[in-house]
């Protein structure tokens, strides 16, 4: 096992020797037509859902009503999440979630905005308690317009960009790792596209190792002979 995990270091992009270089942890443009890389959750009280739909010849993830879409690893620490978002109705809002911890109680950070409003809100949730951390009120979140949101996370610092411009700079040390995801308020209709998560070399390699261990364990469960992989 040790040999194959160590060999994963060779999978890092050629020429990217600097630990601060950018590595892609996760990417989904939904052109494969499915949501296999996501966990979709829909509350029992909701008629919503999440699925890949065609918009102008381009596949996007459509989130309806109160559905949630979650991806990534709970062990992700410092990373940059970038996503394109479009609100399709005046009743829509989008919640972009990061450092979303597994298990109970719910622990996560998020930024949220609403159709027709000017404010972007940074907040956190622990269990049933929501805390507003920061706002900005100089934006125009009109419907039927794509906006690119980027969340840069480094230690306890968060920088939130909208269409390439820094809008919020927040320091908070409540949660230190977690997944990414999207959430919505009731009666929302949202399109999501071009989701990308990047990080430095250390987390990238740790993520490769975690996925390799998971693949080997899954193979064992299915009765496969993993001795060759472990001795590699």
mmCIF file of N, CA and C in Angstrom, residues 110-112 114 119-124 131-137 158 160 167-172:
data_model
loop_
_atom_site.group_PDB
_atom_site.id
_atom_site.type_symbol
_atom_site.label_atom_id
_atom_site.label_comp_id
_atom_site.label_asym_id
_atom_site.label_seq_id
_atom_site.Cartn_x
_atom_site.Cartn_y
_atom_site.Cartn_z
ATOM 1 N N UNK A 110 -21.077 29.906 3.963
ATOM 2 C CA UNK A 110 -21.816 30.117 2.725
ATOM 3 C C UNK A 110 -21.849 31.588 2.355
ATOM 4 N N UNK A 111 -21.989 31.834 1.049
ATOM 5 C CA UNK A 111 -22.350 33.160 0.561
ATOM 6 C C UNK A 111 -23.677 33.016 -0.169
ATOM 7 N N UNK A 112 -24.521 34.038 -0.046
ATOM 8 C CA UNK A 112 -25.861 33.970 -0.610
ATOM 9 C C UNK A 112 -26.238 35.307 -1.227
ATOM 10 N N UNK A 114 -29.710 37.207 -3.704
ATOM 11 C CA UNK A 114 -31.113 37.071 -4.096
ATOM 12 C C UNK A 114 -31.366 37.848 -5.384
ATOM 13 N N UNK A 119 -27.348 42.974 -2.243
ATOM 14 C CA UNK A 119 -26.430 42.534 -1.185
ATOM 15 C C UNK A 119 -25.980 41.081 -1.369
ATOM 16 N N UNK A 120 -24.717 40.871 -1.066
ATOM 17 C CA UNK A 120 -24.097 39.552 -0.998
ATOM 18 C C UNK A 120 -23.798 39.297 0.470
ATOM 19 N N UNK A 121 -24.249 38.168 1.003
ATOM 20 C CA UNK A 121 -24.116 37.874 2.434
ATOM 21 C C UNK A 121 -23.182 36.697 2.661
ATOM 22 N N UNK A 122 -22.247 36.869 3.592
ATOM 23 C CA UNK A 122 -21.378 35.786 4.054
ATOM 24 C C UNK A 122 -21.882 35.364 5.428
ATOM 25 N N UNK A 123 -22.141 34.073 5.605
ATOM 26 C CA UNK A 123 -22.657 33.594 6.888
ATOM 27 C C UNK A 123 -22.105 32.209 7.195
ATOM 28 N N UNK A 124 -22.410 31.737 8.402
ATOM 29 C CA UNK A 124 -22.009 30.386 8.784
ATOM 30 C C UNK A 124 -23.152 29.734 9.529
ATOM 31 N N UNK A 131 -25.325 32.493 11.627
ATOM 32 C CA UNK A 131 -24.695 33.744 12.032
ATOM 33 C C UNK A 131 -24.266 34.508 10.792
ATOM 34 N N UNK A 132 -24.774 35.734 10.637
ATOM 35 C CA UNK A 132 -24.340 36.601 9.550
ATOM 36 C C UNK A 132 -22.990 37.199 9.910
ATOM 37 N N UNK A 133 -22.022 37.068 9.012
ATOM 38 C CA UNK A 133 -20.655 37.511 9.290
ATOM 39 C C UNK A 133 -20.335 38.818 8.573
ATOM 40 N N UNK A 134 -20.740 38.950 7.294
ATOM 41 C CA UNK A 134 -20.406 40.151 6.529
ATOM 42 C C UNK A 134 -21.379 40.324 5.366
ATOM 43 N N UNK A 135 -21.530 41.582 4.931
ATOM 44 C CA UNK A 135 -22.388 41.927 3.799
ATOM 45 C C UNK A 135 -21.642 42.876 2.861
ATOM 46 N N UNK A 136 -22.071 42.893 1.617
ATOM 47 C CA UNK A 136 -21.749 43.995 0.718
ATOM 48 C C UNK A 136 -23.036 44.356 -0.014
ATOM 49 N N UNK A 137 -23.216 45.624 -0.346
ATOM 50 C CA UNK A 137 -24.496 46.057 -0.898
ATOM 51 C C UNK A 137 -24.340 46.899 -2.164
ATOM 52 N N UNK A 158 -11.080 34.396 4.040
ATOM 53 C CA UNK A 158 -11.964 34.120 2.908
ATOM 54 C C UNK A 158 -12.058 35.379 2.055
ATOM 55 N N UNK A 160 -14.042 36.785 -1.339
ATOM 56 C CA UNK A 160 -15.159 36.486 -2.226
ATOM 57 C C UNK A 160 -15.119 37.474 -3.394
ATOM 58 N N UNK A 167 -15.139 41.459 -3.420
ATOM 59 C CA UNK A 167 -16.282 42.105 -2.786
ATOM 60 C C UNK A 167 -16.321 41.906 -1.278
ATOM 61 N N UNK A 168 -15.768 40.818 -0.776
ATOM 62 C CA UNK A 168 -15.748 40.572 0.658
ATOM 63 C C UNK A 168 -14.409 39.959 1.047
ATOM 64 N N UNK A 169 -13.869 40.406 2.175
ATOM 65 C CA UNK A 169 -12.668 39.812 2.769
ATOM 66 C C UNK A 169 -12.992 39.558 4.236
ATOM 67 N N UNK A 170 -13.084 38.275 4.595
ATOM 68 C CA UNK A 170 -13.587 37.874 5.911
ATOM 69 C C UNK A 170 -12.539 37.012 6.609
ATOM 70 N N UNK A 171 -12.411 37.191 7.921
ATOM 71 C CA UNK A 171 -11.590 36.304 8.749
ATOM 72 C C UNK A 171 -12.495 35.622 9.761
ATOM 73 N N UNK A 172 -12.478 34.289 9.771
ATOM 74 C CA UNK A 172 -13.287 33.520 10.712
ATOM 75 C C UNK A 172 -12.668 32.133 10.865
#
